[in-house]
Short mmCIF file of C-alpha atoms and ligand atoms in Angstrom, two decimals:
data_model
loop_
_atom_site.label_atom_id
_atom_site.label_comp_id
_atom_site.label_asym_id
_atom_site.label_seq_id
_atom_site.Cartn_x
_atom_site.Cartn_y
_atom_site.Cartn_z
CA MET A 1 -63.71 108.39 -101.16
CA ASN A 2 -61.08 108.36 -98.52
CA GLU A 3 -58.33 110.87 -99.14
CA SER A 4 -55.46 108.42 -99.47
CA LEU A 5 -57.42 106.34 -101.98
CA GLU A 6 -58.21 109.49 -103.89
CA ARG A 7 -54.50 110.28 -104.07
CA LEU A 8 -53.74 106.75 -105.16
CA LYS A 9 -56.32 107.09 -107.93
CA GLU A 10 -54.76 110.29 -109.20
CA GLU A 11 -51.30 108.81 -109.03
CA VAL A 12 -52.33 105.82 -111.16
CA ALA A 13 -54.20 108.01 -113.64
CA GLY A 14 -51.20 110.29 -113.98
CA ARG A 15 -48.68 107.52 -114.47
CA LEU A 16 -50.88 105.76 -117.02
CA SER A 17 -51.38 108.89 -119.04
CA ARG A 18 -47.62 109.36 -119.27
CA SER A 19 -46.82 105.78 -120.24
CA VAL A 20 -45.69 105.33 -123.84
CA SER A 21 -45.57 101.56 -124.33
CA GLU A 22 -47.67 98.49 -123.75
CA ALA A 23 -44.84 97.07 -121.64
CA GLU A 24 -44.93 100.11 -119.38
CA VAL A 25 -48.70 99.81 -118.94
CA GLU A 26 -48.33 96.13 -118.12
CA GLN A 27 -45.73 97.04 -115.51
CA LEU A 28 -48.18 99.46 -113.88
CA ARG A 29 -50.91 96.81 -113.92
CA VAL A 30 -48.65 94.45 -111.99
CA GLU A 31 -47.64 97.21 -109.61
CA TYR A 32 -51.23 98.05 -108.64
CA LEU A 33 -53.39 95.06 -109.46
CA GLY A 34 -50.91 92.13 -109.52
CA ARG A 35 -50.79 89.52 -106.79
CA LYS A 36 -48.47 91.72 -104.73
CA GLY A 37 -49.94 94.95 -106.07
CA THR A 38 -50.87 97.97 -103.97
CA VAL A 39 -54.63 97.73 -104.51
CA THR A 40 -54.61 93.96 -104.09
CA GLY A 41 -52.83 94.49 -100.77
CA LEU A 42 -55.45 97.00 -99.64
CA LEU A 43 -58.24 94.57 -100.55
CA ARG A 44 -56.48 91.85 -98.63
CA GLY A 45 -56.32 94.22 -95.62
CA LEU A 46 -60.11 94.55 -95.53
CA LYS A 47 -60.34 91.75 -93.01
CA ASP A 48 -58.58 93.95 -90.46
CA VAL A 49 -60.97 96.86 -90.94
CA ALA A 50 -63.63 97.37 -88.28
CA PRO A 51 -66.79 95.50 -89.31
CA GLU A 52 -68.96 98.61 -89.47
CA GLU A 53 -66.57 100.39 -91.86
CA ARG A 54 -65.87 97.30 -93.94
CA PRO A 55 -68.77 97.55 -96.48
CA GLN A 56 -67.98 101.15 -97.41
CA ARG A 57 -64.22 100.53 -97.51
CA GLY A 58 -64.84 97.43 -99.66
CA GLU A 59 -67.01 99.33 -102.09
CA GLU A 60 -64.46 102.14 -102.42
CA LEU A 61 -61.64 99.70 -103.08
CA ASN A 62 -63.70 97.82 -105.69
CA ARG A 63 -64.49 101.08 -107.46
CA LEU A 64 -60.82 102.01 -107.40
CA ARG A 65 -59.89 98.64 -108.91
CA ALA A 66 -62.55 98.97 -111.59
CA PHE A 67 -61.31 102.48 -112.37
CA ILE A 68 -57.73 101.29 -112.79
CA GLU A 69 -58.77 98.36 -115.00
CA GLU A 70 -60.78 100.65 -117.21
CA ARG A 71 -57.95 103.16 -117.54
CA ILE A 72 -55.50 100.40 -118.41
CA ALA A 73 -57.80 99.06 -121.12
CA GLY A 74 -58.29 102.56 -122.53
CA CYS A 75 -54.58 103.19 -122.41
CA LEU A 76 -53.75 99.98 -124.26
CA GLU A 77 -56.38 100.78 -126.85
CA SER A 78 -54.95 104.20 -127.68
CA LEU A 79 -51.40 102.89 -127.71
CA LYS A 80 -52.45 100.28 -130.26
CA ALA A 81 -54.22 102.84 -132.42
CA GLU A 82 -51.16 105.05 -132.33
CA LYS A 83 -48.89 102.19 -133.35
CA ARG A 84 -51.17 101.31 -136.24
CA SER A 85 -51.38 104.78 -137.68
CA LYS A 86 -47.63 105.14 -137.35
CA ALA A 87 -47.15 101.90 -139.30
CA LEU A 88 -49.60 103.06 -141.95
CA THR A 89 -47.63 106.22 -142.63
CA GLU A 90 -44.17 104.69 -142.32
CA GLU A 91 -44.88 101.59 -144.37
CA ARG A 92 -46.72 103.33 -147.14
CA VAL A 93 -46.03 101.79 -150.57
CA ASP A 94 -45.46 104.14 -153.45
CA ILE A 95 -47.54 102.50 -156.13
CA THR A 96 -46.36 105.04 -158.69
CA LEU A 97 -42.78 103.66 -158.66
CA PRO A 98 -41.95 101.71 -161.84
CA GLY A 99 -41.90 97.93 -161.35
CA SER A 100 -38.73 95.87 -161.64
CA ARG A 101 -38.47 94.50 -165.13
CA ARG A 102 -37.97 90.78 -165.63
CA GLU A 103 -35.73 89.53 -168.43
CA ARG A 104 -37.77 87.69 -170.99
CA GLY A 105 -36.32 84.48 -172.37
CA ARG A 106 -37.00 83.19 -175.83
CA VAL A 107 -36.88 79.97 -177.79
CA HIS A 108 -33.49 79.08 -179.28
CA PRO A 109 -33.49 79.43 -183.10
CA LEU A 110 -32.63 75.73 -183.53
CA THR A 111 -35.51 74.71 -181.28
CA MET A 112 -37.75 76.98 -183.34
CA VAL A 113 -36.71 75.26 -186.57
CA VAL A 114 -37.11 71.76 -185.09
CA ASP A 115 -40.57 72.67 -183.77
CA GLU A 116 -41.54 73.99 -187.17
CA ILE A 117 -40.36 70.85 -188.97
CA VAL A 118 -42.09 68.63 -186.42
CA ASP A 119 -45.35 70.59 -186.82
CA VAL A 120 -45.35 70.11 -190.58
CA PHE A 121 -44.88 66.33 -190.20
CA SER A 122 -47.37 66.04 -187.33
CA ALA A 123 -50.01 67.60 -189.53
CA MET A 124 -49.44 64.71 -191.95
CA GLY A 125 -49.85 62.08 -189.24
CA PHE A 126 -46.19 61.40 -188.40
CA GLU A 127 -45.41 60.61 -184.77
CA ILE A 128 -42.24 61.49 -182.85
CA ALA A 129 -39.75 58.86 -181.69
CA ARG A 130 -36.42 59.29 -179.95
CA GLY A 131 -33.35 57.18 -179.35
CA PRO A 132 -30.17 57.30 -177.26
CA ASP A 133 -27.28 59.65 -178.12
CA ILE A 134 -24.84 56.86 -177.20
CA GLU A 135 -25.37 53.98 -179.59
CA ASP A 136 -23.85 50.61 -180.22
CA ASP A 137 -22.08 49.80 -183.44
CA TYR A 138 -24.91 47.48 -184.47
CA HIS A 139 -27.66 50.16 -184.54
CA ASN A 140 -25.53 53.01 -185.87
CA PHE A 141 -23.85 50.99 -188.64
CA GLU A 142 -24.30 47.22 -188.88
CA ALA A 143 -28.10 47.02 -189.09
CA LEU A 144 -28.07 49.98 -191.50
CA ASN A 145 -26.18 47.81 -193.92
CA MET A 146 -22.74 49.18 -193.07
CA PRO A 147 -20.70 46.16 -192.01
CA LYS A 148 -17.32 46.62 -190.34
CA ASP A 149 -14.78 47.93 -192.88
CA HIS A 150 -17.55 49.32 -195.09
CA PRO A 151 -16.08 52.41 -196.76
CA ALA A 152 -19.27 54.39 -196.07
CA ARG A 153 -18.33 54.43 -192.39
CA ASP A 154 -15.61 56.87 -193.37
CA MET A 155 -18.22 59.44 -194.39
CA GLN A 156 -19.14 59.80 -190.74
CA ASP A 157 -16.08 60.55 -188.61
CA THR A 158 -17.12 58.80 -185.46
CA PHE A 159 -16.52 59.60 -181.78
CA PHE A 160 -16.06 56.28 -180.01
CA VAL A 161 -16.87 55.97 -176.32
CA ALA A 162 -15.70 52.37 -176.02
CA ALA A 163 -14.94 49.56 -178.47
CA GLU A 164 -18.54 49.03 -179.62
CA ARG A 165 -20.03 52.21 -178.20
CA LEU A 166 -20.16 55.54 -179.98
CA LEU A 167 -21.94 58.87 -180.16
CA ARG A 168 -24.49 58.35 -182.90
CA THR A 169 -23.34 59.88 -186.16
CA HIS A 170 -26.89 60.22 -187.49
CA THR A 171 -30.48 59.70 -186.34
CA SER A 172 -30.94 56.67 -188.64
CA PRO A 173 -30.27 54.12 -185.83
CA VAL A 174 -33.67 55.11 -184.43
CA GLN A 175 -35.19 53.58 -187.58
CA ILE A 176 -33.76 50.27 -186.37
CA HIS A 177 -34.94 50.71 -182.76
CA VAL A 178 -38.48 51.52 -183.86
CA MET A 179 -38.71 48.71 -186.42
CA GLU A 180 -37.28 46.20 -183.92
CA SER A 181 -40.13 46.87 -181.55
CA ARG A 182 -43.07 47.68 -183.85
CA LYS A 183 -44.77 46.48 -186.99
CA PRO A 184 -45.88 48.58 -189.99
CA PRO A 185 -47.66 50.80 -190.78
CA LEU A 186 -45.19 53.37 -189.42
CA GLN A 187 -44.93 57.12 -189.95
CA ILE A 188 -42.19 58.38 -187.69
CA ILE A 189 -39.97 61.41 -187.29
CA VAL A 190 -36.95 61.58 -185.03
CA PRO A 191 -35.50 64.93 -184.01
CA GLY A 192 -32.22 64.74 -182.12
CA ALA A 193 -28.55 65.54 -181.66
CA VAL A 194 -25.86 63.73 -183.65
CA TYR A 195 -22.05 63.84 -183.44
CA ARG A 196 -19.22 63.83 -185.92
CA HIS A 197 -15.54 64.67 -185.67
CA ASP A 198 -15.84 67.85 -187.69
CA ASP A 199 -15.44 71.51 -186.78
CA ASP A 200 -15.51 74.56 -189.05
CA ALA A 201 -17.83 77.37 -190.13
CA THR A 202 -20.39 74.93 -191.55
CA HIS A 203 -19.72 71.83 -189.40
CA SER A 204 -20.13 71.43 -185.68
CA PRO A 205 -19.03 68.32 -183.71
CA MET A 206 -22.57 68.20 -182.33
CA PHE A 207 -25.47 69.10 -184.57
CA HIS A 208 -29.07 68.14 -185.09
CA GLN A 209 -31.00 66.06 -187.56
CA VAL A 210 -34.61 65.26 -188.15
CA GLU A 211 -34.92 61.70 -189.41
CA GLY A 212 -38.15 60.47 -190.89
CA PHE A 213 -39.47 57.27 -192.35
CA MET A 214 -42.66 55.67 -193.52
CA VAL A 215 -43.22 51.93 -193.89
CA ASP A 216 -46.33 50.16 -195.12
CA ARG A 217 -47.55 48.01 -197.99
CA GLY A 218 -47.14 49.73 -201.34
CA ILE A 219 -45.05 52.75 -200.35
CA ALA A 220 -43.31 54.00 -203.50
CA PHE A 221 -40.69 56.57 -204.48
CA THR A 222 -43.49 58.92 -205.50
CA ASP A 223 -44.63 59.00 -201.85
CA LEU A 224 -41.14 60.08 -200.84
CA LYS A 225 -41.16 62.82 -203.50
CA GLY A 226 -44.63 64.02 -202.57
CA VAL A 227 -44.02 64.17 -198.82
CA LEU A 228 -40.59 65.84 -199.03
CA THR A 229 -41.65 68.38 -201.65
CA HIS A 230 -44.61 69.37 -199.50
CA VAL A 231 -42.46 69.63 -196.35
CA LEU A 232 -39.75 71.75 -197.99
CA ARG A 233 -42.35 74.11 -199.45
CA GLN A 234 -43.91 74.50 -196.02
CA ILE A 235 -40.55 75.22 -194.41
CA PHE A 236 -39.08 77.52 -197.07
CA SER A 237 -41.73 78.93 -199.39
CA ALA A 238 -44.76 77.72 -201.27
CA ASP A 239 -43.00 78.17 -204.61
CA ALA A 240 -39.60 76.72 -203.58
CA ARG A 241 -38.07 74.65 -206.36
CA VAL A 242 -37.19 71.10 -205.29
CA ARG A 243 -34.85 68.70 -207.10
CA PHE A 244 -34.18 65.00 -206.47
CA ARG A 245 -30.67 63.93 -207.41
CA PRO A 246 -29.45 60.30 -207.53
CA SER A 247 -27.11 59.51 -204.66
CA PHE A 248 -25.96 56.66 -202.47
CA PHE A 249 -26.59 55.57 -198.88
CA PRO A 250 -25.93 51.97 -197.75
CA PHE A 251 -29.35 51.80 -196.07
CA THR A 252 -31.51 53.10 -198.94
CA GLU A 253 -31.94 51.91 -202.52
CA PRO A 254 -32.48 53.84 -204.66
CA SER A 255 -31.19 56.92 -202.85
CA ALA A 256 -31.62 60.58 -203.59
CA GLU A 257 -30.24 63.80 -202.28
CA VAL A 258 -32.75 66.61 -202.33
CA ASP A 259 -31.86 70.17 -203.31
CA ILE A 260 -33.86 73.37 -203.13
CA GLY A 261 -33.34 76.40 -205.34
CA CYS A 262 -30.77 78.60 -203.58
CA VAL A 263 -32.55 80.92 -201.17
CA ILE A 264 -29.72 83.47 -201.33
CA CYS A 265 -29.39 84.06 -205.10
CA ASP A 266 -32.90 82.82 -205.86
CA GLY A 267 -31.51 79.91 -207.91
CA LYS A 268 -29.62 82.15 -210.31
CA GLY A 269 -26.17 81.08 -209.16
CA ALA A 270 -25.03 84.70 -209.25
CA LEU A 271 -25.71 87.83 -207.26
CA ARG A 272 -26.84 91.17 -208.70
CA ASP A 273 -23.26 92.33 -208.99
CA SER A 274 -22.81 89.17 -211.14
CA HIS A 275 -20.42 87.62 -208.63
CA ALA A 276 -21.01 83.90 -208.13
CA CYS A 277 -23.26 83.15 -205.14
CA ARG A 278 -21.04 81.92 -202.31
CA VAL A 279 -23.75 79.91 -200.55
CA CYS A 280 -24.63 77.63 -203.52
CA LYS A 281 -21.19 78.08 -205.09
CA GLY A 282 -22.78 79.31 -208.28
CA THR A 283 -24.88 76.20 -208.86
CA GLY A 284 -28.24 77.75 -207.94
CA TRP A 285 -29.04 74.67 -205.80
CA LEU A 286 -28.63 73.81 -202.13
CA GLU A 287 -28.44 70.27 -200.86
CA ILE A 288 -30.91 69.99 -198.04
CA LEU A 289 -31.40 66.31 -197.17
CA GLY A 290 -30.56 62.68 -197.88
CA SER A 291 -33.26 60.17 -198.63
CA GLY A 292 -34.21 56.96 -200.35
CA MET A 293 -36.29 53.80 -200.31
CA ILE A 294 -35.35 51.68 -197.29
CA ASP A 295 -33.00 48.93 -198.46
CA PRO A 296 -34.50 45.39 -198.20
CA GLU A 297 -31.32 44.44 -196.39
CA VAL A 298 -32.32 46.79 -193.52
CA PHE A 299 -35.75 45.12 -193.37
CA ARG A 300 -33.97 41.77 -193.07
CA PHE A 301 -32.07 43.03 -189.99
CA VAL A 302 -35.31 44.00 -188.22
CA GLY A 303 -37.26 40.93 -189.36
CA TYR A 304 -39.65 42.64 -191.78
CA ASP A 305 -40.77 40.83 -194.94
CA ALA A 306 -39.41 42.95 -197.79
CA GLU A 307 -41.83 41.25 -200.19
CA LYS A 308 -44.76 42.67 -198.23
CA PHE A 309 -43.49 46.01 -197.01
CA SER A 310 -41.66 48.94 -198.48
CA GLY A 311 -40.81 52.35 -197.15
CA PHE A 312 -38.86 55.53 -197.56
CA ALA A 313 -36.52 57.32 -195.19
CA PHE A 314 -34.80 60.67 -195.08
CA GLY A 315 -32.58 62.73 -192.84
CA MET A 316 -32.16 66.48 -192.77
CA GLY A 317 -29.72 68.76 -190.97
CA VAL A 318 -31.43 71.25 -188.69
CA GLU A 319 -28.54 73.72 -188.48
CA ARG A 320 -28.21 73.85 -192.25
CA ILE A 321 -31.91 74.61 -192.64
CA ALA A 322 -31.72 77.25 -189.88
CA MET A 323 -28.65 78.85 -191.52
CA LEU A 324 -30.42 79.09 -194.87
CA LYS A 325 -33.72 80.26 -193.43
CA TYR A 326 -32.13 83.04 -191.36
CA GLY A 327 -29.01 83.80 -193.39
CA VAL A 328 -26.57 82.69 -190.66
CA GLU A 329 -23.08 82.24 -192.07
CA ASP A 330 -21.31 80.48 -189.20
CA ILE A 331 -22.80 77.40 -187.53
CA ARG A 332 -20.84 78.10 -184.34
CA LEU A 333 -23.05 81.11 -183.62
CA PHE A 334 -25.84 78.71 -182.66
CA PHE A 335 -23.79 77.30 -179.79
CA GLN A 336 -22.01 80.35 -178.40
CA ASN A 337 -25.20 81.66 -176.77
CA ASP A 338 -24.26 85.27 -177.40
CA LEU A 339 -27.40 87.20 -176.47
CA ARG A 340 -26.75 89.73 -179.24
CA PHE A 341 -27.15 86.86 -181.71
CA LEU A 342 -30.04 85.09 -180.00
CA ARG A 343 -32.05 88.30 -179.57
CA GLN A 344 -32.28 88.75 -183.33
CA PHE A 345 -34.71 85.87 -183.68
CA PRO A 346 -38.42 86.44 -183.28
CA SER A 347 -39.85 85.62 -179.85
CA PHE A 348 -43.35 84.47 -179.13
N1 LIG B 401 -28.40 59.26 -192.19
C1 LIG B 401 -28.02 60.00 -193.37
C2 LIG B 401 -26.97 61.02 -192.99
O1 LIG B 401 -26.80 61.31 -191.86
C3 LIG B 401 -29.21 60.70 -194.00
C4 LIG B 401 -30.24 59.72 -194.52
C5 LIG B 401 -31.26 59.31 -193.68
C6 LIG B 401 -30.18 59.28 -195.82
C7 LIG B 401 -32.22 58.43 -194.15
C8 LIG B 401 -31.13 58.40 -196.29
C9 LIG B 401 -32.13 58.00 -195.46
O2 LIG B 401 -26.28 61.53 -193.83
#
């Protein structure tokens, strides 16, 4: 090879071997092989070379170009390999580091109790219905046999939203909604929030009830007793004592309040130190729900024939059941969302 080409070759080889980046290599490629590159220029000059020297000169230049291309390719290859191994060491992940722990949520105790109650009823074929939290006077009172000025309205300190609109004071209006749109047989439960103007250690302005009712031909008080006794024994304990006590609700006749033997003093009315039990106030019994046979007057409001159909209904307070089940003394704890309180309940 001609001496000057030989020098050029060494120059390129030297510069390539010292280059440390792909950009630098690319720059060299342009400098030698680009459109205005040194080697390209020499190739272009072939036409001015004497014809007898042209073939040899051409061959030498082609070899030089091939050499440079090959070196560039090799250079790029090793630069890439270098980059990769550098990344592998620098970006190494330490798989022995402990993972970041995620906080685990849990079901709210009231939700747990509602779910449990719903499960017991579902197993007996009851279906779930729901109604609006904001009711009209007709569904919350009127159709439940509580006309305007009925003294029983006083039992339920009502939050009014507008003249005839209110926050439902119980889940019983859903009885009316369901019976307005469906015919018996019905086996329904209604879990939901209710509202009363009340606020102390055992009353919250918003609390929860589970309403239930069953309507068909031939439903009798014994069905009410059987179903509620079974449910309370499932929720509290298989040997819980259950008592039905005469009571009054405008929408049931006859009506009964249901008590269970006090879960705190075990129905004795007194504690071991012989002090009266505070939870049942020494009676040995805890009122747990209101119930009764649906009043024929309610059937008249929804257009059912009271000669053909009969039914029972009941309503229970979820917070009260949760307080007794878990020994919670202040209802407000359920709504403060203090994690120290909530964490004490079992999680799944
Ligand atoms: N709605 C009543 C209450 O809130 C409970 C109840 C429901 C009583 C159904 C009888 C029948 O106090």
